[in-house]
Structure formats: structure tokens, C-alpha cells
Tab-separated table of C-alpha atoms and ligand atoms in Angstrom:
chain	number	residue	atom	x	y	z
A	1426	MET	CA	-61.023	-24.268	-138.078
A	1427	PHE	CA	-59.877	-21.769	-135.413
A	1428	HIS	CA	-58.677	-22.175	-131.902
A	1429	LEU	CA	-61.775	-22.887	-129.829
A	1430	SER	CA	-61.252	-20.188	-127.226
A	1431	MET	CA	-60.733	-17.433	-129.808
A	1432	PRO	CA	-63.255	-14.630	-129.207
A	1433	LEU	CA	-66.042	-14.328	-131.753
A	1434	PHE	CA	-64.936	-10.836	-132.761
A	1435	TRP	CA	-61.521	-12.138	-133.842
A	1436	ARG	CA	-63.065	-15.068	-135.686
A	1437	VAL	CA	-65.241	-12.738	-137.773
A	1438	CYS	CA	-62.272	-10.392	-138.367
A	1439	LEU	CA	-60.115	-13.321	-139.485
A	1440	ILE	CA	-62.772	-14.680	-141.839
A	1441	ASN	CA	-63.327	-11.267	-143.411
A	1442	GLY	CA	-59.557	-10.632	-143.584
A	1443	ALA	CA	-59.010	-13.999	-145.323
A	1444	VAL	CA	-61.757	-13.288	-147.863
A	1445	PHE	CA	-60.426	-9.753	-148.584
A	1446	LEU	CA	-56.894	-11.156	-148.914
A	1447	LEU	CA	-58.077	-13.747	-151.459
A	1448	GLY	CA	-59.912	-11.031	-153.413
A	1449	THR	CA	-56.872	-8.767	-153.377
A	1450	LEU	CA	-54.571	-11.635	-154.455
A	1451	ALA	CA	-56.972	-12.522	-157.274
A	1452	LEU	CA	-56.881	-8.898	-158.459
A	1453	ALA	CA	-53.097	-8.613	-158.116
A	1454	LEU	CA	-52.130	-11.955	-159.641
A	1455	SER	CA	-54.813	-12.415	-162.315
A	1456	PRO	CA	-54.692	-10.555	-165.633
A	1457	ALA	CA	-57.810	-8.597	-164.638
A	1458	THR	CA	-57.417	-4.781	-164.751
A	1459	VAL	CA	-59.862	-1.942	-164.413
A	1460	SER	CA	-59.656	1.181	-166.591
A	1461	ALA	CA	-60.350	4.716	-165.344
A	1462	GLN	CA	-63.563	4.480	-167.366
A	1463	PRO	CA	-64.471	0.778	-166.716
A	1464	LEU	CA	-65.539	-1.223	-169.746
A	1465	LEU	CA	-68.662	-3.368	-169.601
A	1466	SER	CA	-66.569	-6.595	-169.616
A	1467	GLU	CA	-64.528	-5.249	-166.670
A	1468	LEU	CA	-67.729	-4.412	-164.774
A	1469	VAL	CA	-68.947	-7.997	-165.320
A	1470	VAL	CA	-65.649	-9.364	-163.917
A	1471	LEU	CA	-65.904	-6.996	-160.912
A	1472	LEU	CA	-69.498	-8.026	-160.291
A	1473	LEU	CA	-68.580	-11.727	-160.479
A	1474	GLY	CA	-65.648	-11.192	-158.116
A	1475	LEU	CA	-67.885	-9.289	-155.689
A	1476	THR	CA	-70.500	-12.061	-155.802
A	1477	VAL	CA	-67.864	-14.720	-155.087
A	1478	ILE	CA	-66.508	-12.641	-152.149
A	1479	VAL	CA	-70.002	-12.122	-150.662
A	1480	LEU	CA	-70.911	-15.820	-151.042
A	1481	VAL	CA	-67.635	-17.130	-149.569
A	1482	ASN	CA	-67.862	-14.610	-146.725
A	1483	GLY	CA	-71.503	-15.577	-146.070
A	1484	ALA	CA	-70.740	-19.312	-146.049
A	1485	LEU	CA	-67.845	-18.916	-143.614
A	1486	LEU	CA	-69.742	-16.572	-141.283
A	1487	ARG	CA	-72.744	-18.888	-141.313
A	1488	ALA	CA	-70.640	-21.715	-139.899
A	1489	VAL	CA	-69.614	-19.440	-137.049
A	1490	LEU	CA	-72.903	-17.693	-136.335
A	1491	ARG	CA	-75.506	-20.464	-136.855
A	1492	PRO	CA	-74.820	-22.112	-133.501
A	1493	LEU	CA	-75.517	-18.688	-131.976
A	1494	ASP	CA	-78.986	-18.646	-133.546
A	1495	ARG	CA	-79.616	-22.116	-132.138
A	1496	LEU	CA	-78.372	-20.886	-128.772
A	1497	THR	CA	-80.788	-17.919	-128.883
A	1498	THR	CA	-83.724	-20.224	-129.682
A	1499	VAL	CA	-82.926	-22.570	-126.797
A	1500	MET	CA	-82.302	-19.626	-124.438
A	1501	ALA	CA	-85.845	-18.424	-125.119
A	1502	ARG	CA	-87.163	-21.850	-124.061
A	1503	ILE	CA	-85.233	-22.060	-120.798
A	1504	ASP	CA	-87.556	-21.947	-117.806
A	1505	LEU	CA	-85.994	-22.288	-114.368
A	1506	ARG	CA	-89.201	-23.839	-113.052
A	1507	TYR	CA	-88.289	-26.905	-115.136
A	1508	PRO	CA	-84.606	-27.376	-114.398
A	1509	GLY	CA	-82.236	-29.737	-116.144
A	1510	LEU	CA	-82.427	-28.426	-119.725
A	1511	ARG	CA	-78.904	-27.933	-121.097
A	1512	LEU	CA	-77.511	-26.936	-124.470
A	1513	ASP	CA	-75.508	-29.442	-126.446
A	1514	GLU	CA	-71.860	-28.368	-126.161
A	1515	ALA	CA	-70.538	-30.917	-128.637
A	1516	GLY	CA	-72.705	-29.742	-131.548
A	1517	SER	CA	-72.115	-26.059	-130.959
A	1518	GLY	CA	-69.012	-25.641	-133.100
A	1519	PRO	CA	-67.317	-22.292	-132.633
A	1520	ALA	CA	-69.971	-21.230	-130.074
A	1521	ARG	CA	-68.898	-24.042	-127.741
A	1522	GLU	CA	-67.280	-21.700	-125.207
A	1523	LEU	CA	-70.424	-19.598	-125.096
A	1524	VAL	CA	-72.615	-22.692	-124.647
A	1525	ARG	CA	-70.328	-24.010	-121.918
A	1526	GLY	CA	-70.540	-20.661	-120.117
A	1527	PHE	CA	-74.317	-20.578	-120.529
A	1528	ASN	CA	-74.709	-24.137	-119.175
A	1529	ALA	CA	-72.525	-23.290	-116.192
A	1530	MET	CA	-74.602	-20.179	-115.539
A	1531	LEU	CA	-77.820	-22.253	-115.694
A	1532	GLU	CA	-76.338	-24.716	-113.225
A	1533	ARG	CA	-75.512	-21.903	-110.785
A	1534	LEU	CA	-78.946	-20.291	-111.185
A	1535	GLU	CA	-80.733	-23.612	-110.618
A	1536	VAL	CA	-78.721	-24.363	-107.489
A	1537	GLU	CA	-79.336	-20.841	-106.192
A	1538	ARG	CA	-83.055	-21.035	-106.998
A	1539	SER	CA	-83.472	-24.409	-105.390
A	1540	THR	CA	-81.600	-23.260	-102.252
A	1541	SER	CA	-83.690	-20.123	-101.894
A	1542	THR	CA	-86.954	-22.008	-102.542
A	1543	THR	CA	-86.030	-24.600	-99.938
A	1544	ARG	CA	-85.290	-21.787	-97.508
A	1545	ALA	CA	-88.603	-20.075	-98.328
A	1546	LEU	CA	-90.605	-23.300	-97.917
A	1547	GLN	CA	-88.877	-24.052	-94.606
A	1548	ALA	CA	-89.618	-20.521	-93.407
A	1549	GLN	CA	-93.246	-20.970	-94.507
A	1550	GLU	CA	-93.530	-24.228	-92.533
A	1551	ALA	CA	-91.975	-22.605	-89.453
A	1552	GLU	CA	-94.389	-19.671	-89.735
A	1553	ARG	CA	-97.346	-22.053	-90.103
A	1554	GLN	CA	-96.231	-23.898	-86.977
A	1555	ARG	CA	-96.020	-20.634	-85.062
A	1556	ILE	CA	-99.458	-19.413	-86.180
A	1557	ALA	CA	-101.001	-22.834	-85.477
A	1558	GLN	CA	-99.478	-22.830	-81.999
A	1559	GLU	CA	-100.752	-19.329	-81.272
A	1560	LEU	CA	-104.211	-20.133	-82.596
A	1561	HIS	CA	-104.335	-23.202	-80.398
A	1562	ASP	CA	-102.848	-21.624	-77.285
A	1563	GLU	CA	-104.365	-18.141	-77.438
A	1564	VAL	CA	-107.619	-18.152	-79.422
A	1565	GLY	CA	-108.428	-21.777	-78.588
A	1566	GLN	CA	-107.916	-21.249	-74.844
A	1567	SER	CA	-109.939	-18.027	-74.834
A	1568	LEU	CA	-112.848	-19.657	-76.648
A	1569	THR	CA	-112.737	-22.602	-74.255
A	1570	ALA	CA	-112.889	-20.148	-71.335
A	1571	VAL	CA	-115.909	-18.432	-72.947
A	1572	LEU	CA	-117.609	-21.833	-73.378
A	1573	LEU	CA	-117.073	-22.692	-69.720
A	1574	GLY	CA	-118.387	-19.257	-68.670
A	1575	LEU	CA	-121.474	-19.674	-70.824
A	1576	ARG	CA	-122.145	-23.092	-69.358
A	1577	TYR	CA	-121.931	-21.626	-65.820
A	1578	PHE	CA	-124.340	-18.794	-66.596
A	1579	MET	CA	-126.753	-21.106	-68.421
A	1580	ASP	CA	-127.241	-23.045	-65.235
A	1581	THR	CA	-128.252	-19.965	-63.269
A	1582	ALA	CA	-129.846	-17.700	-65.914
A	1583	PRO	CA	-133.638	-17.305	-66.256
A	1584	GLU	CA	-135.347	-19.169	-69.140
A	1585	PRO	CA	-135.484	-16.464	-71.922
A	1586	VAL	CA	-131.791	-15.586	-71.432
A	1587	ARG	CA	-130.884	-19.255	-71.371
A	1588	ALA	CA	-132.028	-19.717	-74.997
A	1589	GLU	CA	-129.835	-16.772	-76.053
A	1590	LEU	CA	-126.900	-18.196	-74.144
A	1591	ASP	CA	-127.471	-21.566	-75.780
A	1592	ALA	CA	-127.259	-19.982	-79.240
A	1593	LEU	CA	-124.085	-18.160	-78.185
A	1594	ARG	CA	-122.628	-21.398	-76.929
A	1595	ASP	CA	-123.303	-23.078	-80.303
A	1596	THR	CA	-121.584	-20.235	-82.149
A	1597	THR	CA	-118.608	-20.377	-79.801
A	1598	ARG	CA	-118.347	-24.131	-80.179
A	1599	THR	CA	-118.416	-23.838	-83.987
A	1600	SER	CA	-115.704	-21.161	-83.822
A	1601	LEU	CA	-113.591	-23.380	-81.594
A	1602	GLU	CA	-113.924	-26.260	-84.046
A	1603	GLU	CA	-113.007	-23.946	-86.907
A	1604	VAL	CA	-109.915	-22.707	-85.044
A	1605	ARG	CA	-108.890	-26.311	-84.387
A	1606	ARG	CA	-109.429	-27.192	-88.049
A	1607	ILE	CA	-107.352	-24.238	-89.284
A	1608	SER	CA	-104.666	-25.019	-86.753
A	1609	GLN	CA	-104.657	-28.659	-87.865
A	1610	ARG	CA	-104.300	-27.648	-91.518
A	1611	LEU	CA	-101.432	-25.335	-90.658
A	1612	ARG	CA	-99.594	-27.855	-88.509
A	1613	PRO	CA	-100.587	-31.415	-89.327
A	1614	GLY	CA	-100.479	-32.874	-85.811
A	1615	ASP	CA	-101.846	-36.180	-87.203
A	1616	LEU	CA	-98.621	-36.608	-89.080
A	1617	THR	CA	-96.536	-36.758	-85.913
A	1618	ASP	CA	-99.178	-38.327	-83.677
A	1619	LEU	CA	-100.745	-40.945	-85.942
A	1620	GLY	CA	-98.334	-41.312	-88.864
A	1621	LEU	CA	-98.476	-40.569	-92.561
A	1622	VAL	CA	-101.168	-43.049	-93.611
A	1623	SER	CA	-103.665	-41.887	-90.971
A	1624	ALA	CA	-102.892	-38.235	-91.696
A	1625	LEU	CA	-103.602	-38.787	-95.414
A	1626	ALA	CA	-106.783	-40.685	-94.580
A	1627	GLY	CA	-107.776	-37.687	-92.453
A	1628	LEU	CA	-107.261	-35.316	-95.386
A	1629	ALA	CA	-109.378	-37.581	-97.597
A	1630	ARG	CA	-112.160	-37.706	-94.995
A	1631	ASP	CA	-112.117	-33.913	-94.563
A	1632	THR	CA	-112.429	-33.423	-98.325
A	1633	SER	CA	-115.431	-35.727	-98.645
A	1634	ALA	CA	-117.010	-34.405	-95.456
A	1635	ARG	CA	-116.875	-30.785	-96.585
A	1636	ASN	CA	-119.137	-31.322	-99.587
A	1637	GLY	CA	-116.166	-32.193	-101.749
A	1638	PRO	CA	-116.019	-35.115	-104.176
A	1639	HIS	CA	-115.938	-38.670	-102.905
A	1640	VAL	CA	-112.323	-39.675	-102.201
A	1641	ARG	CA	-111.482	-43.325	-102.932
A	1642	ARG	CA	-108.456	-44.212	-100.845
A	1643	ARG	CA	-105.977	-46.921	-101.652
A	1644	LEU	CA	-103.401	-46.524	-98.898
A	1645	PRO	CA	-101.075	-49.218	-97.594
A	1646	SER	CA	-101.518	-50.249	-93.981
A	1647	SER	CA	-98.045	-48.903	-93.234
A	1648	VAL	CA	-95.210	-47.149	-95.002
A	1649	PRO	CA	-91.494	-47.338	-94.335
A	1650	ASP	CA	-89.990	-44.917	-91.844
A	1651	LEU	CA	-89.386	-41.834	-93.891
A	1652	PRO	CA	-87.570	-38.657	-92.874
A	1653	PRO	CA	-90.071	-36.182	-91.337
A	1654	GLU	CA	-89.462	-33.663	-94.136
A	1655	THR	CA	-90.367	-36.294	-96.749
A	1656	GLU	CA	-93.588	-37.166	-94.919
A	1657	LEU	CA	-94.433	-33.481	-94.684
A	1658	VAL	CA	-93.868	-33.084	-98.448
A	1659	ILE	CA	-96.227	-36.006	-99.196
A	1660	TYR	CA	-98.817	-34.540	-96.832
A	1661	ARG	CA	-98.591	-31.033	-98.338
A	1662	VAL	CA	-98.790	-32.390	-101.897
A	1663	VAL	CA	-101.956	-34.361	-101.091
A	1664	GLN	CA	-103.386	-31.348	-99.262
A	1665	GLU	CA	-102.804	-29.005	-102.232
A	1666	ALA	CA	-103.922	-31.559	-104.829
A	1667	LEU	CA	-107.198	-32.232	-102.979
A	1668	THR	CA	-107.762	-28.499	-102.423
A	1669	ASN	CA	-107.297	-27.958	-106.154
A	1670	VAL	CA	-109.792	-30.713	-106.957
A	1671	VAL	CA	-112.382	-29.066	-104.701
A	1672	ARG	CA	-111.674	-25.572	-106.061
A	1673	HIS	CA	-111.188	-26.195	-109.758
A	1674	ALA	CA	-112.060	-29.682	-110.978
A	1675	ARG	CA	-115.844	-30.005	-110.603
A	1676	ALA	CA	-115.148	-33.694	-110.004
A	1677	THR	CA	-117.386	-36.291	-108.402
A	1678	THR	CA	-114.649	-38.720	-107.375
A	1679	VAL	CA	-110.946	-38.594	-106.617
A	1680	ASP	CA	-108.535	-41.506	-106.302
A	1681	LEU	CA	-105.888	-41.145	-103.627
A	1682	ASP	CA	-103.315	-43.917	-104.022
A	1683	LEU	CA	-100.037	-44.471	-102.257
A	1684	SER	CA	-98.042	-47.483	-103.337
A	1685	LEU	CA	-94.614	-48.929	-102.758
A	1686	SER	CA	-92.558	-50.385	-105.546
A	1687	ASP	CA	-89.066	-51.875	-105.400
A	1688	ASP	CA	-87.263	-48.605	-105.036
A	1689	ALA	CA	-89.883	-45.891	-104.802
A	1690	LEU	CA	-92.983	-44.556	-103.185
A	1691	VAL	CA	-95.604	-43.458	-105.695
A	1692	LEU	CA	-98.404	-41.099	-104.776
A	1693	ARG	CA	-101.300	-40.443	-107.129
A	1694	VAL	CA	-104.211	-38.029	-106.769
A	1695	ALA	CA	-106.469	-38.369	-109.812
A	1696	ASP	CA	-109.861	-36.739	-110.251
A	1697	ASN	CA	-112.562	-37.208	-112.874
A	1698	GLY	CA	-113.162	-33.469	-113.342
A	1699	VAL	CA	-112.829	-30.977	-116.171
A	1700	GLY	CA	-109.072	-31.452	-116.605
A	1701	ILE	CA	-106.252	-28.958	-116.449
A	1702	ARG	CA	-104.759	-26.682	-119.117
A	1703	ALA	CA	-101.282	-27.806	-120.156
A	1704	GLY	CA	-98.727	-25.657	-118.328
A	1705	ALA	CA	-101.284	-24.140	-115.889
A	1706	MET	CA	-99.272	-23.037	-112.908
A	1707	GLY	CA	-100.035	-21.042	-109.796
A	1708	ALA	CA	-98.346	-20.875	-106.422
A	1709	GLY	CA	-100.004	-24.185	-105.494
A	1710	ILE	CA	-98.609	-26.339	-108.311
A	1711	GLN	CA	-95.292	-24.524	-108.150
A	1712	GLY	CA	-95.101	-25.256	-104.417
A	1713	MET	CA	-95.819	-28.954	-105.071
A	1714	LEU	CA	-93.063	-29.113	-107.717
A	1715	GLU	CA	-90.530	-27.376	-105.489
A	1716	ARG	CA	-91.364	-29.459	-102.422
A	1717	ALA	CA	-91.005	-32.649	-104.462
A	1718	ARG	CA	-87.627	-31.507	-105.748
A	1719	MET	CA	-86.518	-30.620	-102.201
A	1720	VAL	CA	-86.694	-34.300	-101.216
A	1721	GLY	CA	-85.388	-35.676	-104.514
A	1722	GLY	CA	-88.822	-36.575	-105.876
A	1723	ASP	CA	-90.372	-36.148	-109.250
A	1724	LEU	CA	-93.837	-34.606	-109.600
A	1725	SER	CA	-96.078	-34.249	-112.628
A	1726	VAL	CA	-99.511	-32.670	-113.075
A	1727	ARG	CA	-101.358	-33.600	-116.204
A	1728	SER	CA	-104.691	-34.218	-117.851
A	1729	HIS	CA	-105.538	-37.151	-119.997
A	1730	GLY	CA	-107.616	-34.930	-122.292
A	1731	GLY	CA	-111.269	-35.199	-123.291
A	1732	GLY	CA	-112.518	-34.310	-119.805
A	1733	GLY	CA	-110.458	-37.185	-118.406
A	1734	GLY	CA	-109.688	-35.309	-115.213
A	1735	THR	CA	-106.357	-34.343	-113.717
A	1736	GLU	CA	-103.651	-36.517	-112.246
A	1737	VAL	CA	-100.978	-35.409	-109.799
A	1738	ARG	CA	-98.257	-38.019	-109.510
A	1739	LEU	CA	-95.331	-37.900	-107.128
A	1740	ARG	CA	-92.537	-40.458	-107.280
A	1741	LEU	CA	-90.074	-40.547	-104.437
A	1742	PRO	CA	-87.038	-42.789	-104.605
A	1743	VAL	CA	-86.702	-44.659	-101.327
A	1744	PRO	CA	-83.440	-46.419	-100.463
A	1745	ALA	CA	-83.751	-50.218	-100.283
A	1746	PRO	CA	-82.866	-50.507	-96.556
A	1747	VAL	CA	-85.770	-48.158	-95.772
A	1748	LEU	CA	-88.149	-50.201	-97.942
A	1749	GLY	CA	-86.944	-53.314	-96.159
A	1750	ARG	CA	-88.298	-51.846	-92.908
A	1751	ALA	CA	-91.793	-51.315	-94.375
A	1752	GLY	CA	-94.404	-52.879	-92.198
A	1753	SER	CA	-91.761	-54.347	-89.845
B	1148	ATP	N1	-107.557	-30.716	-110.336
B	1148	ATP	C1	-107.680	-29.679	-111.176
B	1148	ATP	N2	-108.653	-29.665	-112.121
B	1148	ATP	C2	-108.791	-28.623	-112.984
B	1148	ATP	N3	-107.992	-27.532	-112.988
B	1148	ATP	C3	-106.999	-27.476	-112.088
B	1148	ATP	C4	-106.783	-28.530	-111.131
B	1148	ATP	N4	-105.711	-28.203	-110.367
B	1148	ATP	C5	-105.291	-27.000	-110.804
B	1148	ATP	N5	-106.055	-26.547	-111.826
B	1148	ATP	C6	-105.847	-25.318	-112.616
B	1148	ATP	O1	-104.489	-24.948	-112.489
B	1148	ATP	C7	-104.377	-23.629	-111.991
B	1148	ATP	C8	-103.170	-23.518	-111.105
B	1148	ATP	O2	-103.336	-24.266	-109.906
B	1148	ATP	P1	-102.529	-23.832	-108.598
B	1148	ATP	O3	-102.847	-24.773	-107.495
B	1148	ATP	O4	-101.102	-23.704	-108.961
B	1148	ATP	O5	-103.084	-22.382	-108.286
B	1148	ATP	P2	-104.481	-21.978	-107.642
B	1148	ATP	O6	-105.134	-23.200	-107.063
B	1148	ATP	O7	-105.248	-21.210	-108.672
B	1148	ATP	O8	-104.049	-20.998	-106.498
B	1148	ATP	P3	-103.299	-21.386	-105.121
B	1148	ATP	O9	-101.998	-20.628	-105.190
B	1148	ATP	O10	-104.189	-20.927	-104.027
B	1148	ATP	O11	-103.081	-22.873	-105.099
B	1148	ATP	C9	-105.700	-23.380	-111.285
B	1148	ATP	O12	-106.011	-22.013	-111.286
B	1148	ATP	C10	-106.680	-24.165	-112.123
B	1148	ATP	O13	-107.089	-23.438	-113.248
B	1149	MG	MG1	-104.081	-24.491	-105.744
């Protein structure tokens, strides 16, 4: 109807101008006249004319402004945590320029958000590495020195003191184990030393061993060589999913599956607990979603309803040449 890039203000002005012009022409060219003291028949004609003007104006403005209402509705649904939603430019009529601008803005925001999240997650990993290293090197070494000292004194101390020293040695040993465990959680050494499958098996064992639900593992004997950051993402997703099961699910068993298909690696952590509220999201789930996105994966967290537990599923596309190396 109008040139597409014409600003909305001018479109409305033009529509109103056209309607007023038609009304004025109708008055000027038709035999209708209005007396100083309008007659009833003249008032009826005026009223009819006014109604026609309002209706025509309304119909024309509706065509222009309805896409804006649709735009407002979709804008309210946009959530940057679930990227990829775009407005339909083709069906937006006169609001097409606005929709195009909005879509471009979303694109920029999503790129910016994903870049800053990646940066934040990388900084978090680096910080975890540093703390793990310090725990291991500083606290771990000091506790080991205390243990050695206690052992020396136990050999020479009289009997009643020896029992006290023995208790102290137990406490120190437990603390040392705890420091090692925290350090291991912060910086998964297993991942680099033993590989992904063993590291995941270790997480499963830890969960069951610490009074958590029984973890049924279905892990392949080997996985293709994956980039270290992808392996770390898989490890962190399993770690968070299992922690969530222990903290929230009240489950008795969890399935931990990792499988290889033609073009993807699929990870599944499914519990038989109370299930999760649709849309429940804390820093943990958000972190899993962002990490998955960082390496081009697709993650979902959902419940099957009726107390059917919760399933975290991560699908990572793996290029064919990498899959070809699996198990070789
Ligand atoms: N396996 C599960 N079973 C039942 N509810 C779950 C499960 N996993 C998550 N939830 C629910 O989803 C919410 C969000 O989980 P999320 O991991 O994002 O945060 P969180 O565990 O509460 O905190 P954190 O930031 O320490 O991870 C939880 O508070 C919990 O209510
Ligand atoms: Mg959590």
C-alpha cells in the first residue's frame, strides 16, 4: 500500500489525510448541505458520514497497527536464555522494517550474551583450576606434614597421649581426603589422566558411595578423541545433573548413559525421582545449557510427568572423521 520504509508516523498521517480528503470531497461534491440551525435529516446525514469516516479510518489503521500488536506479544515471550526465536518478517506487513530491526537486535544480543557467558565460564574454570592447585599444593602439603609429624610423635609418646594423637591423626587424614576430593571436583584430574569414560565412571561411583541413589552406568568402552573443552562440558554436565539428583530428586536410581550414533554423542542422566517443574531454572541448569551451547550441543531438562523422574539429555554433533577414530 505504502512504501515499506515509510515511517509509521507518516503512514498514519497519510491514512488520516486520505480519509479526511474523501470526507471533504463528499461534502463538497455531493448535494448535502448543512443549515445554520441543522435539520434532523441533515444531522442523520452528518452522523452517517461520520460513522463511515470512523469505520474506514479504523479499518485502514488496523492493517497498519495489528502487526505491531503481534510484535508486542512476541516481544513479551522473548527470553534470551532460549535463543533462536525470531519474528516472521514476511507476515509483518507495514511493520516489516520494525520486525527486521528487532530480529537484528536479538541476533546481536544473543551473540553478545553467548560471548560473555563463554568468557564467564572460561574464567570460572580457570579460577577453579587455581583454587584446586592451591588446595593441593598448600593445604594438602601442610596436612601431609602434620600427618608425618603426628606419626613421629606417636612412636615416642607415652600411652595416654598416643591415643589422643591417634584420634588427631584420623581427623587429619579425613581432612586430607576431603581436601583431595574438593580439589578433584574443582579440577577433574581424572579427565586428563584417565580419559572421559573413567572420569564419568568416577563421578557415578562418588554419587553412589556418598549415600546417593544407585547409578546405573551404560558407558562405551571408549569415545572418540574429543576437544578438551567438549570433554570438560560433558563432565560438568554429568557432575551438575548428578548433584541435582542427590539434592532435589529423592530418587533411588539414576541412569547414566553415553552413546554414539552416526553423527552425534548422546548423554543421558535420568532419575526416577519426584520430577522437575517445567521451566525450573537455577544457576546449575543455566550453566549446563550455556556450556552445551558453547560446544555446539543441544541440552534439554525435562520430566515425563506423574513422578516419572527427570531426564537431562545432551546431544553433541561429532564430525564423522572423529567418530571414525572411536575405539581405534
Ligand atoms: N533431578 C531433579 N529432580 C527434581 N528437581 C530438580 C532436579 N534437578 C533440578 N531440579 C529443580 O530445579 C531447580 C533448579 O536447578 P538448578 O540446578 O538450576 O539450581 P539449584 O540446584 O537449585 O542450585 P545450584 O545453582 O546450586 O545448581 C532446583 O532448585 C530443583 O527444584
Ligand atoms: Mg543444581
